[in-house]
Amino acid sequence: MKQRNAKILLIIVIASRSISYLLSKIGLNGIPPLELLAIRFALTTLILLLLFHRRLPLLTRHVWKAAGLLGTFLFACMACELISLTTIPSSTAAFLENTSAIWVLVLMAIISHHWPGKQVLTATVLLLIGIACLTLQGAVFHLAPGEIISLTGSVFYAIWICLTARLARQCDPFLLGILQMGFLAIYSTIGMVLFENPVLPADRTTWSAILTLVFICSVFGFTFQPVAQKYTSAEKAGLFTALNPLIATVLGVIFLNETFTPIQLAGAIYILLGIIIVQVPKKYLHKTNRCENGTTTSHTSFHA
C-alpha cells in the first residue's frame, strides 16, 4: 500500500470512529460501561471471525503476543473513556482523549531520543487549539475524577498508537486488528462480571447504538487502523486523531441540524491548517531553508 493511500485509509478510519462518543453516551443510558464494551467487542470479534476465518492459519505466537499487548492498552483506553462518559460531557471527553497527539510526540521523542521538529510542533499546537475550540463549548473544565480518568485514557490511547506503528510492521496488521478485538472482548467480559451487575439491553435505542458501534467504529475502525499505520508514522497517526472532533462536529451539522458557531469555525480552520502543515514534505521545507541560507550567504559575501 502506498503511503498516500494509507493516509487516506487512516482518515477514513478516524472518520468512522468520530461518532463513537455520541453513540457510547446513548448506550450508557441503558447499560453499564464495561457491559457495553463486552457486548460491542464480543459481537465485533464474532463478525470478524465469520468473515475472515480463512486467515487464522497464518497466526503465529508473535502475532498472539502483539495482539494481546495492543488489546490491553486499547481496553484500558476504552474503559477510561466510557467510565468518564458517565460523569462528564462527551465534548469534554472528546477534547481530553484527543490530547493523545501530545502524548504520542512525547513518547516517540523518548523512544527515539529525538524531539520532533518545528513543523510537527507547530501543527500540534494548531490542532490542540482547534480541538479546544470545537469541543469545549462553554463546558466548565476542571480536573475532577471524570476528567482525570479521561486524560488517563488519552495516555493509554497514545501508547496504543505508538505500539501499533511498531507492531504493524512486524506482524500481519490485519490479523492484529482482528485479534485485538478478541482480547478487548475478553477483558471487558471479565471486568463486567467482577465489577458490574449486567442487564440485557431492553430498548431499541440502546441496541441501535451498540450495533452502530460494532459495525462502523469497531469492525471497520479499530480493525483497519493497524493496516493504515503500517505505512505511516506514529506521530502523524496521533495528529490525525484531531480530525475526530472536527468530523463529529460536521456530522452534527449535517444530520442533527446543528450550526457552526464562530469559535467552532475557527477551530475547524486551525485543525485543517495543522493537518496541512504536517503534510508538507520535509524535503520541500529543507529545500526552502537551503535556498534561504544560500541567499543569506551570498548576500553576506557581497557586502564583505
PDB file of C-alpha atoms in Angstrom:
ATOM      1  CA  MET A   1       0.000   0.000   0.000  1.00  0.00           C
ATOM      2  CA  LYS A   2       1.324   3.437  -0.909  1.00  0.00           C
ATOM      3  CA  GLN A   3       1.826   5.972   1.874  1.00  0.00           C
ATOM      4  CA  ARG A   4      -0.760   8.292   0.339  1.00  0.00           C
ATOM      5  CA  ASN A   5      -3.397   5.531   0.295  1.00  0.00           C
ATOM      6  CA  ALA A   6      -2.507   4.613   3.880  1.00  0.00           C
ATOM      7  CA  LYS A   7      -3.105   8.202   4.993  1.00  0.00           C
ATOM      8  CA  ILE A   8      -6.458   8.255   3.198  1.00  0.00           C
ATOM      9  CA  LEU A   9      -7.418   4.956   4.872  1.00  0.00           C
ATOM     10  CA  LEU A  10      -6.355   6.341   8.266  1.00  0.00           C
ATOM     11  CA  ILE A  11      -8.509   9.436   7.765  1.00  0.00           C
ATOM     12  CA  ILE A  12     -11.496   7.258   6.782  1.00  0.00           C
ATOM     13  CA  VAL A  13     -10.913   5.060   9.854  1.00  0.00           C
ATOM     14  CA  ILE A  14     -10.838   8.111  12.126  1.00  0.00           C
ATOM     15  CA  ALA A  15     -13.965   9.450  10.428  1.00  0.00           C
ATOM     16  CA  SER A  16     -15.760   6.160  11.069  1.00  0.00           C
ATOM     17  CA  ARG A  17     -14.981   6.400  14.777  1.00  0.00           C
ATOM     18  CA  SER A  18     -15.893  10.077  15.136  1.00  0.00           C
ATOM     19  CA  ILE A  19     -19.434   9.180  16.178  1.00  0.00           C
ATOM     20  CA  SER A  20     -18.326   6.834  18.966  1.00  0.00           C
ATOM     21  CA  TYR A  21     -18.603   9.434  21.758  1.00  0.00           C
ATOM     22  CA  LEU A  22     -22.227  10.197  20.946  1.00  0.00           C
ATOM     23  CA  LEU A  23     -23.165   6.532  20.445  1.00  0.00           C
ATOM     24  CA  SER A  24     -21.420   5.471  23.642  1.00  0.00           C
ATOM     25  CA  LYS A  25     -23.245   8.184  25.566  1.00  0.00           C
ATOM     26  CA  ILE A  26     -26.561   6.846  24.185  1.00  0.00           C
ATOM     27  CA  GLY A  27     -25.636   3.248  25.007  1.00  0.00           C
ATOM     28  CA  LEU A  28     -24.665   4.140  28.567  1.00  0.00           C
ATOM     29  CA  ASN A  29     -28.236   5.236  29.230  1.00  0.00           C
ATOM     30  CA  GLY A  30     -29.262   1.577  29.095  1.00  0.00           C
ATOM     31  CA  ILE A  31     -26.312  -0.464  30.381  1.00  0.00           C
ATOM     32  CA  PRO A  32     -23.090  -0.062  32.448  1.00  0.00           C
ATOM     33  CA  PRO A  33     -19.820   0.862  30.650  1.00  0.00           C
ATOM     34  CA  LEU A  34     -17.954  -2.452  30.841  1.00  0.00           C
ATOM     35  CA  GLU A  35     -21.037  -4.372  29.714  1.00  0.00           C
ATOM     36  CA  LEU A  36     -21.321  -2.033  26.738  1.00  0.00           C
ATOM     37  CA  LEU A  37     -17.705  -2.789  25.844  1.00  0.00           C
ATOM     38  CA  ALA A  38     -18.203  -6.532  26.359  1.00  0.00           C
ATOM     39  CA  ILE A  39     -21.237  -6.722  24.052  1.00  0.00           C
ATOM     40  CA  ARG A  40     -19.656  -4.407  21.476  1.00  0.00           C
ATOM     41  CA  PHE A  41     -16.357  -6.261  21.153  1.00  0.00           C
ATOM     42  CA  ALA A  42     -17.796  -9.766  21.507  1.00  0.00           C
ATOM     43  CA  LEU A  43     -20.079  -9.080  18.536  1.00  0.00           C
ATOM     44  CA  THR A  44     -17.194  -7.454  16.656  1.00  0.00           C
ATOM     45  CA  THR A  45     -14.960 -10.490  17.204  1.00  0.00           C
ATOM     46  CA  LEU A  46     -17.691 -12.916  16.143  1.00  0.00           C
ATOM     47  CA  ILE A  47     -18.369 -10.991  12.931  1.00  0.00           C
ATOM     48  CA  LEU A  48     -14.673 -10.711  12.064  1.00  0.00           C
ATOM     49  CA  LEU A  49     -14.079 -14.425  12.669  1.00  0.00           C
ATOM     50  CA  LEU A  50     -17.027 -15.339  10.441  1.00  0.00           C
ATOM     51  CA  LEU A  51     -15.779 -13.058   7.658  1.00  0.00           C
ATOM     52  CA  PHE A  52     -12.053 -13.746   7.814  1.00  0.00           C
ATOM     53  CA  HIS A  53     -11.648 -17.194   9.411  1.00  0.00           C
ATOM     54  CA  ARG A  54      -9.502 -18.347   6.462  1.00  0.00           C
ATOM     55  CA  ARG A  55      -6.693 -16.088   7.675  1.00  0.00           C
ATOM     56  CA  LEU A  56      -6.497 -17.831  11.051  1.00  0.00           C
ATOM     57  CA  PRO A  57      -3.957 -20.498   9.903  1.00  0.00           C
ATOM     58  CA  LEU A  58      -1.496 -17.609   9.415  1.00  0.00           C
ATOM     59  CA  LEU A  59      -1.466 -16.924  13.159  1.00  0.00           C
ATOM     60  CA  THR A  60       1.851 -17.206  14.977  1.00  0.00           C
ATOM     61  CA  ARG A  61       2.850 -16.919  18.609  1.00  0.00           C
ATOM     62  CA  HIS A  62       4.354 -13.492  17.908  1.00  0.00           C
ATOM     63  CA  VAL A  63       1.059 -12.250  16.446  1.00  0.00           C
ATOM     64  CA  TRP A  64      -0.827 -13.506  19.501  1.00  0.00           C
ATOM     65  CA  LYS A  65       1.545 -11.695  21.874  1.00  0.00           C
ATOM     66  CA  ALA A  66       1.455  -8.489  19.836  1.00  0.00           C
ATOM     67  CA  ALA A  67      -2.350  -8.519  19.615  1.00  0.00           C
ATOM     68  CA  GLY A  68      -2.607  -9.191  23.353  1.00  0.00           C
ATOM     69  CA  LEU A  69      -0.401  -6.191  24.087  1.00  0.00           C
ATOM     70  CA  LEU A  70      -2.391  -3.923  21.768  1.00  0.00           C
ATOM     71  CA  GLY A  71      -5.679  -5.222  23.164  1.00  0.00           C
ATOM     72  CA  THR A  72      -4.546  -4.496  26.721  1.00  0.00           C
ATOM     73  CA  PHE A  73      -3.781  -0.831  26.109  1.00  0.00           C
ATOM     74  CA  LEU A  74      -6.800  -0.294  23.874  1.00  0.00           C
ATOM     75  CA  PHE A  75      -9.054  -1.828  26.529  1.00  0.00           C
ATOM     76  CA  ALA A  76      -7.534   0.487  29.150  1.00  0.00           C
ATOM     77  CA  CYS A  77      -8.236   3.450  26.863  1.00  0.00           C
ATOM     78  CA  MET A  78     -11.808   2.377  26.081  1.00  0.00           C
ATOM     79  CA  ALA A  79     -12.608   1.599  29.726  1.00  0.00           C
ATOM     80  CA  CYS A  80     -11.370   5.041  30.801  1.00  0.00           C
ATOM     81  CA  GLU A  81     -13.377   6.660  28.004  1.00  0.00           C
ATOM     82  CA  LEU A  82     -16.687   5.017  28.889  1.00  0.00           C
ATOM     83  CA  ILE A  83     -16.282   5.337  32.646  1.00  0.00           C
ATOM     84  CA  SER A  84     -15.514   9.051  32.238  1.00  0.00           C
ATOM     85  CA  LEU A  85     -18.552   9.498  29.975  1.00  0.00           C
ATOM     86  CA  THR A  86     -20.784   8.530  32.894  1.00  0.00           C
ATOM     87  CA  THR A  87     -19.741  11.711  34.711  1.00  0.00           C
ATOM     88  CA  ILE A  88     -18.539  14.285  32.145  1.00  0.00           C
ATOM     89  CA  PRO A  89     -19.947  15.673  28.853  1.00  0.00           C
ATOM     90  CA  SER A  90     -18.965  13.884  25.653  1.00  0.00           C
ATOM     91  CA  SER A  91     -17.424  17.148  24.380  1.00  0.00           C
ATOM     92  CA  THR A  92     -15.007  17.281  27.302  1.00  0.00           C
ATOM     93  CA  ALA A  93     -14.137  13.598  26.827  1.00  0.00           C
ATOM     94  CA  ALA A  94     -13.515  14.223  23.117  1.00  0.00           C
ATOM     95  CA  PHE A  95     -11.119  17.059  23.904  1.00  0.00           C
ATOM     96  CA  LEU A  96      -9.193  15.208  26.604  1.00  0.00           C
ATOM     97  CA  GLU A  97      -8.837  11.966  24.664  1.00  0.00           C
ATOM     98  CA  ASN A  98      -7.576  13.804  21.598  1.00  0.00           C
ATOM     99  CA  THR A  99      -4.756  15.338  23.623  1.00  0.00           C
ATOM    100  CA  SER A 100      -3.186  11.972  22.751  1.00  0.00           C
ATOM    101  CA  ALA A 101      -1.441  13.882  19.935  1.00  0.00           C
ATOM    102  CA  ILE A 102       0.833  15.444  22.575  1.00  0.00           C
ATOM    103  CA  TRP A 103       1.483  12.172  24.375  1.00  0.00           C
ATOM    104  CA  VAL A 104       2.411  10.462  21.096  1.00  0.00           C
ATOM    105  CA  LEU A 105       5.029  13.146  20.412  1.00  0.00           C
ATOM    106  CA  VAL A 106       6.423  12.836  23.951  1.00  0.00           C
ATOM    107  CA  LEU A 107       6.563   9.033  23.808  1.00  0.00           C
ATOM    108  CA  MET A 108       8.191   8.952  20.371  1.00  0.00           C
ATOM    109  CA  ALA A 109      10.706  11.587  21.499  1.00  0.00           C
ATOM    110  CA  ILE A 110      11.627   9.397  24.489  1.00  0.00           C
ATOM    111  CA  ILE A 111      11.870   6.257  22.361  1.00  0.00           C
ATOM    112  CA  SER A 112      13.886   7.827  19.538  1.00  0.00           C
ATOM    113  CA  HIS A 113      15.850  10.263  21.770  1.00  0.00           C
ATOM    114  CA  HIS A 114      14.956  12.975  19.304  1.00  0.00           C
ATOM    115  CA  TRP A 115      12.433  15.784  19.793  1.00  0.00           C
ATOM    116  CA  PRO A 116      10.079  16.495  16.852  1.00  0.00           C
ATOM    117  CA  GLY A 117      10.905  19.382  14.530  1.00  0.00           C
ATOM    118  CA  LYS A 118       9.211  22.769  14.334  1.00  0.00           C
ATOM    119  CA  GLN A 119       6.848  21.506  11.620  1.00  0.00           C
ATOM    120  CA  VAL A 120       5.267  18.840  13.843  1.00  0.00           C
ATOM    121  CA  LEU A 121       5.275  21.021  16.964  1.00  0.00           C
ATOM    122  CA  THR A 122       3.560  23.889  15.129  1.00  0.00           C
ATOM    123  CA  ALA A 123       0.940  21.513  13.742  1.00  0.00           C
ATOM    124  CA  THR A 124       0.351  20.053  17.222  1.00  0.00           C
ATOM    125  CA  VAL A 125      -0.273  23.488  18.784  1.00  0.00           C
ATOM    126  CA  LEU A 126      -2.717  24.405  15.994  1.00  0.00           C
ATOM    127  CA  LEU A 127      -4.549  21.084  16.344  1.00  0.00           C
ATOM    128  CA  LEU A 128      -4.945  21.378  20.114  1.00  0.00           C
ATOM    129  CA  ILE A 129      -6.279  24.922  19.805  1.00  0.00           C
ATOM    130  CA  GLY A 130      -8.690  23.705  17.122  1.00  0.00           C
ATOM    131  CA  ILE A 131      -9.869  20.746  19.221  1.00  0.00           C
ATOM    132  CA  ALA A 132     -10.463  23.036  22.203  1.00  0.00           C
ATOM    133  CA  CYS A 133     -12.487  25.480  20.074  1.00  0.00           C
ATOM    134  CA  LEU A 134     -14.614  22.646  18.648  1.00  0.00           C
ATOM    135  CA  THR A 135     -15.291  20.712  21.825  1.00  0.00           C
ATOM    136  CA  LEU A 136     -15.142  22.967  24.877  1.00  0.00           C
ATOM    137  CA  GLN A 137     -18.226  24.996  24.010  1.00  0.00           C
ATOM    138  CA  GLY A 138     -18.961  26.622  27.345  1.00  0.00           C
ATOM    139  CA  ALA A 139     -18.100  23.434  29.235  1.00  0.00           C
ATOM    140  CA  VAL A 140     -16.750  24.022  32.722  1.00  0.00           C
ATOM    141  CA  PHE A 141     -13.357  22.373  32.666  1.00  0.00           C
ATOM    142  CA  HIS A 142     -11.627  21.328  35.844  1.00  0.00           C
ATOM    143  CA  LEU A 143      -9.669  18.227  36.810  1.00  0.00           C
ATOM    144  CA  ALA A 144     -12.403  16.319  38.635  1.00  0.00           C
ATOM    145  CA  PRO A 145     -12.238  12.486  38.755  1.00  0.00           C
ATOM    146  CA  GLY A 146     -14.050  12.115  35.413  1.00  0.00           C
ATOM    147  CA  GLU A 147     -11.597  14.422  33.625  1.00  0.00           C
ATOM    148  CA  ILE A 148      -8.604  12.682  35.197  1.00  0.00           C
ATOM    149  CA  ILE A 149      -9.908   9.283  34.056  1.00  0.00           C
ATOM    150  CA  SER A 150     -10.450  10.608  30.530  1.00  0.00           C
ATOM    151  CA  LEU A 151      -6.969  12.154  30.450  1.00  0.00           C
ATOM    152  CA  THR A 152      -5.506   8.843  31.606  1.00  0.00           C
ATOM    153  CA  GLY A 153      -7.349   7.191  28.725  1.00  0.00           C
ATOM    154  CA  SER A 154      -5.624   9.579  26.301  1.00  0.00           C
ATOM    155  CA  VAL A 155      -2.224   8.377  27.557  1.00  0.00           C
ATOM    156  CA  PHE A 156      -3.246   4.738  27.016  1.00  0.00           C
ATOM    157  CA  TYR A 157      -4.505   5.685  23.533  1.00  0.00           C
ATOM    158  CA  ALA A 158      -1.147   7.313  22.722  1.00  0.00           C
ATOM    159  CA  ILE A 159       0.727   4.193  23.866  1.00  0.00           C
ATOM    160  CA  TRP A 160      -1.588   2.085  21.683  1.00  0.00           C
ATOM    161  CA  ILE A 161      -0.876   4.297  18.653  1.00  0.00           C
ATOM    162  CA  CYS A 162       2.902   4.045  19.193  1.00  0.00           C
ATOM    163  CA  LEU A 163       2.777   0.268  19.701  1.00  0.00           C
ATOM    164  CA  THR A 164       0.535  -0.165  16.661  1.00  0.00           C
ATOM    165  CA  ALA A 165       3.001   1.749  14.489  1.00  0.00           C
ATOM    166  CA  ARG A 166       5.804  -0.609  15.540  1.00  0.00           C
ATOM    167  CA  LEU A 167       3.963  -3.956  15.698  1.00  0.00           C
ATOM    168  CA  ALA A 168       2.069  -3.434  12.424  1.00  0.00           C
ATOM    169  CA  ARG A 169       5.454  -3.537  10.675  1.00  0.00           C
ATOM    170  CA  GLN A 170       6.426  -6.791  12.402  1.00  0.00           C
ATOM    171  CA  CYS A 171       3.164  -8.743  12.042  1.00  0.00           C
ATOM    172  CA  ASP A 172       0.226  -9.082   9.684  1.00  0.00           C
ATOM    173  CA  PRO A 173      -1.604  -5.821  10.549  1.00  0.00           C
ATOM    174  CA  PHE A 174      -4.984  -7.216   9.575  1.00  0.00           C
ATOM    175  CA  LEU A 175      -4.628 -10.187  11.934  1.00  0.00           C
ATOM    176  CA  LEU A 176      -3.516  -7.793  14.661  1.00  0.00           C
ATOM    177  CA  GLY A 177      -6.664  -5.754  14.139  1.00  0.00           C
ATOM    178  CA  ILE A 178      -8.879  -8.831  14.378  1.00  0.00           C
ATOM    179  CA  LEU A 179      -7.196 -10.456  17.380  1.00  0.00           C
ATOM    180  CA  GLN A 180      -7.058  -7.302  19.482  1.00  0.00           C
ATOM    181  CA  MET A 181     -10.859  -7.149  19.252  1.00  0.00           C
ATOM    182  CA  GLY A 182     -10.949 -10.617  20.799  1.00  0.00           C
ATOM    183  CA  PHE A 183      -8.733  -9.553  23.688  1.00  0.00           C
ATOM    184  CA  LEU A 184     -10.922  -6.489  24.210  1.00  0.00           C
ATOM    185  CA  ALA A 185     -13.977  -8.746  24.422  1.00  0.00           C
ATOM    186  CA  ILE A 186     -12.268 -10.993  26.996  1.00  0.00           C
ATOM    187  CA  TYR A 187     -11.045  -8.138  29.198  1.00  0.00           C
ATOM    188  CA  SER A 188     -14.397  -6.353  29.042  1.00  0.00           C
ATOM    189  CA  THR A 189     -16.322  -9.504  29.943  1.00  0.00           C
ATOM    190  CA  ILE A 190     -14.057 -10.199  32.933  1.00  0.00           C
ATOM    191  CA  GLY A 191     -14.440  -6.607  34.132  1.00  0.00           C
ATOM    192  CA  MET A 192     -18.207  -6.747  33.659  1.00  0.00           C
ATOM    193  CA  VAL A 193     -18.517  -9.920  35.753  1.00  0.00           C
ATOM    194  CA  LEU A 194     -16.245  -8.617  38.515  1.00  0.00           C
ATOM    195  CA  PHE A 195     -17.434  -5.019  38.872  1.00  0.00           C
ATOM    196  CA  GLU A 196     -20.940  -4.666  37.405  1.00  0.00           C
ATOM    197  CA  ASN A 197     -24.427  -6.103  37.508  1.00  0.00           C
ATOM    198  CA  PRO A 198     -25.083  -6.939  33.848  1.00  0.00           C
ATOM    199  CA  VAL A 199     -28.520  -6.117  32.485  1.00  0.00           C
ATOM    200  CA  LEU A 200     -29.541  -7.180  28.995  1.00  0.00           C
ATOM    201  CA  PRO A 201     -30.418  -4.079  26.921  1.00  0.00           C
ATOM    202  CA  ALA A 202     -34.183  -3.887  26.548  1.00  0.00           C
ATOM    203  CA  ASP A 203     -34.777  -0.858  24.327  1.00  0.00           C
ATOM    204  CA  ARG A 204     -34.213  -0.443  20.609  1.00  0.00           C
ATOM    205  CA  THR A 205     -32.225   2.786  21.012  1.00  0.00           C
ATOM    206  CA  THR A 206     -29.506   1.109  23.081  1.00  0.00           C
ATOM    207  CA  TRP A 207     -29.222  -1.804  20.652  1.00  0.00           C
ATOM    208  CA  SER A 208     -29.078   0.582  17.679  1.00  0.00           C
ATOM    209  CA  ALA A 209     -26.205   2.478  19.315  1.00  0.00           C
ATOM    210  CA  ILE A 210     -24.362  -0.769  20.122  1.00  0.00           C
ATOM    211  CA  LEU A 211     -24.745  -2.216  16.618  1.00  0.00           C
ATOM    212  CA  THR A 212     -23.576   1.022  15.008  1.00  0.00           C
ATOM    213  CA  LEU A 213     -20.547   0.998  17.289  1.00  0.00           C
ATOM    214  CA  VAL A 214     -19.889  -2.604  16.298  1.00  0.00           C
ATOM    215  CA  PHE A 215     -20.050  -2.260  12.514  1.00  0.00           C
ATOM    216  CA  ILE A 216     -18.727   1.262  11.936  1.00  0.00           C
ATOM    217  CA  CYS A 217     -16.435   2.041  14.843  1.00  0.00           C
ATOM    218  CA  SER A 218     -15.052  -1.442  15.616  1.00  0.00           C
ATOM    219  CA  VAL A 219     -15.346  -3.878  12.679  1.00  0.00           C
ATOM    220  CA  PHE A 220     -14.061  -1.199  10.332  1.00  0.00           C
ATOM    221  CA  GLY A 221     -12.447   1.453  12.554  1.00  0.00           C
ATOM    222  CA  PHE A 222     -10.252  -0.320  15.083  1.00  0.00           C
ATOM    223  CA  THR A 223      -9.606  -3.331  12.843  1.00  0.00           C
ATOM    224  CA  PHE A 224      -8.189  -1.371   9.914  1.00  0.00           C
ATOM    225  CA  GLN A 225      -6.161   1.195  11.858  1.00  0.00           C
ATOM    226  CA  PRO A 226      -3.167  -1.181  12.195  1.00  0.00           C
ATOM    227  CA  VAL A 227      -3.353  -1.732   8.413  1.00  0.00           C
ATOM    228  CA  ALA A 228      -3.153   2.015   7.785  1.00  0.00           C
ATOM    229  CA  GLN A 229      -0.486   2.638  10.424  1.00  0.00           C
ATOM    230  CA  LYS A 230       1.865   0.112   8.854  1.00  0.00           C
ATOM    231  CA  TYR A 231       2.633   2.717   6.192  1.00  0.00           C
ATOM    232  CA  THR A 232       2.702   5.941   8.211  1.00  0.00           C
ATOM    233  CA  SER A 233       4.412   7.224  11.342  1.00  0.00           C
ATOM    234  CA  ALA A 234       3.012   7.181  14.871  1.00  0.00           C
ATOM    235  CA  GLU A 235       3.401  10.970  15.077  1.00  0.00           C
ATOM    236  CA  LYS A 236       1.191  11.533  12.036  1.00  0.00           C
ATOM    237  CA  ALA A 237      -1.353   8.976  13.234  1.00  0.00           C
ATOM    238  CA  GLY A 238      -1.534  10.843  16.545  1.00  0.00           C
ATOM    239  CA  LEU A 239      -2.019  14.181  14.807  1.00  0.00           C
ATOM    240  CA  PHE A 240      -4.689  12.751  12.502  1.00  0.00           C
ATOM    241  CA  THR A 241      -6.837  11.970  15.555  1.00  0.00           C
ATOM    242  CA  ALA A 242      -7.575  15.717  15.649  1.00  0.00           C
ATOM    243  CA  LEU A 243      -9.904  15.067  12.723  1.00  0.00           C
ATOM    244  CA  ASN A 244     -12.132  13.092  15.090  1.00  0.00           C
ATOM    245  CA  PRO A 245     -13.877  16.049  16.799  1.00  0.00           C
ATOM    246  CA  LEU A 246     -13.905  18.002  13.521  1.00  0.00           C
ATOM    247  CA  ILE A 247     -15.754  15.248  11.662  1.00  0.00           C
ATOM    248  CA  ALA A 248     -18.086  14.719  14.630  1.00  0.00           C
ATOM    249  CA  THR A 249     -18.994  18.402  14.505  1.00  0.00           C
ATOM    250  CA  VAL A 250     -19.577  18.302  10.744  1.00  0.00           C
ATOM    251  CA  LEU A 251     -21.829  15.246  11.135  1.00  0.00           C
ATOM    252  CA  GLY A 252     -23.822  17.146  13.756  1.00  0.00           C
ATOM    253  CA  VAL A 253     -24.340  19.983  11.289  1.00  0.00           C
ATOM    254  CA  ILE A 254     -25.445  17.597   8.524  1.00  0.00           C
ATOM    255  CA  PHE A 255     -27.640  15.168  10.446  1.00  0.00           C
ATOM    256  CA  LEU A 256     -28.672  16.990  13.640  1.00  0.00           C
ATOM    257  CA  ASN A 257     -29.278  20.450  12.137  1.00  0.00           C
ATOM    258  CA  GLU A 258     -26.603  21.927  14.384  1.00  0.00           C
ATOM    259  CA  THR A 259     -24.752  25.086  13.355  1.00  0.00           C
ATOM    260  CA  PHE A 260     -21.130  26.135  13.453  1.00  0.00           C
ATOM    261  CA  THR A 261     -20.506  28.856  15.987  1.00  0.00           C
ATOM    262  CA  PRO A 262     -17.752  31.364  15.100  1.00  0.00           C
ATOM    263  CA  ILE A 263     -15.442  29.700  17.661  1.00  0.00           C
ATOM    264  CA  GLN A 264     -16.092  26.246  16.171  1.00  0.00           C
ATOM    265  CA  LEU A 265     -15.444  27.584  12.680  1.00  0.00           C
ATOM    266  CA  ALA A 266     -12.117  28.969  13.901  1.00  0.00           C
ATOM    267  CA  GLY A 267     -11.367  25.587  15.466  1.00  0.00           C
ATOM    268  CA  ALA A 268     -12.060  23.821  12.174  1.00  0.00           C
ATOM    269  CA  ILE A 269      -9.672  26.194  10.374  1.00  0.00           C
ATOM    270  CA  TYR A 270      -6.952  25.597  12.983  1.00  0.00           C
ATOM    271  CA  ILE A 271      -7.297  21.822  12.608  1.00  0.00           C
ATOM    272  CA  LEU A 272      -7.189  21.946   8.806  1.00  0.00           C
ATOM    273  CA  LEU A 273      -4.136  24.218   8.935  1.00  0.00           C
ATOM    274  CA  GLY A 274      -2.414  21.825  11.327  1.00  0.00           C
ATOM    275  CA  ILE A 275      -3.130  18.819   9.094  1.00  0.00           C
ATOM    276  CA  ILE A 276      -1.910  20.722   6.013  1.00  0.00           C
ATOM    277  CA  ILE A 277       1.303  21.803   7.745  1.00  0.00           C
ATOM    278  CA  VAL A 278       2.189  18.294   8.858  1.00  0.00           C
ATOM    279  CA  GLN A 279       1.626  17.013   5.299  1.00  0.00           C
ATOM    280  CA  VAL A 280       4.141  19.406   3.720  1.00  0.00           C
ATOM    281  CA  PRO A 281       7.053  17.164   2.655  1.00  0.00           C
ATOM    282  CA  LYS A 282      10.161  17.699   4.779  1.00  0.00           C
ATOM    283  CA  LYS A 283      12.352  17.710   1.688  1.00  0.00           C
ATOM    284  CA  TYR A 284      10.421  20.755   0.453  1.00  0.00           C
ATOM    285  CA  LEU A 285      11.000  22.532   3.762  1.00  0.00           C
ATOM    286  CA  HIS A 286      14.692  21.620   3.705  1.00  0.00           C
ATOM    287  CA  LYS A 287      14.966  22.846   0.122  1.00  0.00           C
ATOM    288  CA  THR A 288      13.331  26.148   1.103  1.00  0.00           C
ATOM    289  CA  ASN A 289      15.697  26.512   4.057  1.00  0.00           C
ATOM    290  CA  ARG A 290      18.714  25.804   1.867  1.00  0.00           C
ATOM    291  CA  CYS A 291      17.586  28.449  -0.588  1.00  0.00           C
ATOM    292  CA  GLU A 292      17.176  30.948   2.226  1.00  0.00           C
ATOM    293  CA  ASN A 293      20.578  30.069   3.670  1.00  0.00           C
ATOM    294  CA  GLY A 294      22.167  30.303   0.260  1.00  0.00           C
ATOM    295  CA  THR A 295      20.637  33.719  -0.306  1.00  0.00           C
ATOM    296  CA  THR A 296      21.883  34.895   3.073  1.00  0.00           C
ATOM    297  CA  THR A 297      25.384  33.579   2.444  1.00  0.00           C
ATOM    298  CA  SER A 298      25.560  35.218  -0.949  1.00  0.00           C
ATOM    299  CA  HIS A 299      24.296  38.483   0.472  1.00  0.00           C
ATOM    300  CA  THR A 300      26.931  38.443   3.230  1.00  0.00           C
ATOM    301  CA  SER A 301      29.750  37.694   0.778  1.00  0.00           C
ATOM    302  CA  PHE A 302      28.675  40.591  -1.408  1.00  0.00           C
ATOM    303  CA  HIS A 303      28.941  43.044   1.477  1.00  0.00           C
ATOM    304  CA  ALA A 304      32.270  41.581   2.570  1.00  0.00           C
TER     305      ALA A 304
END
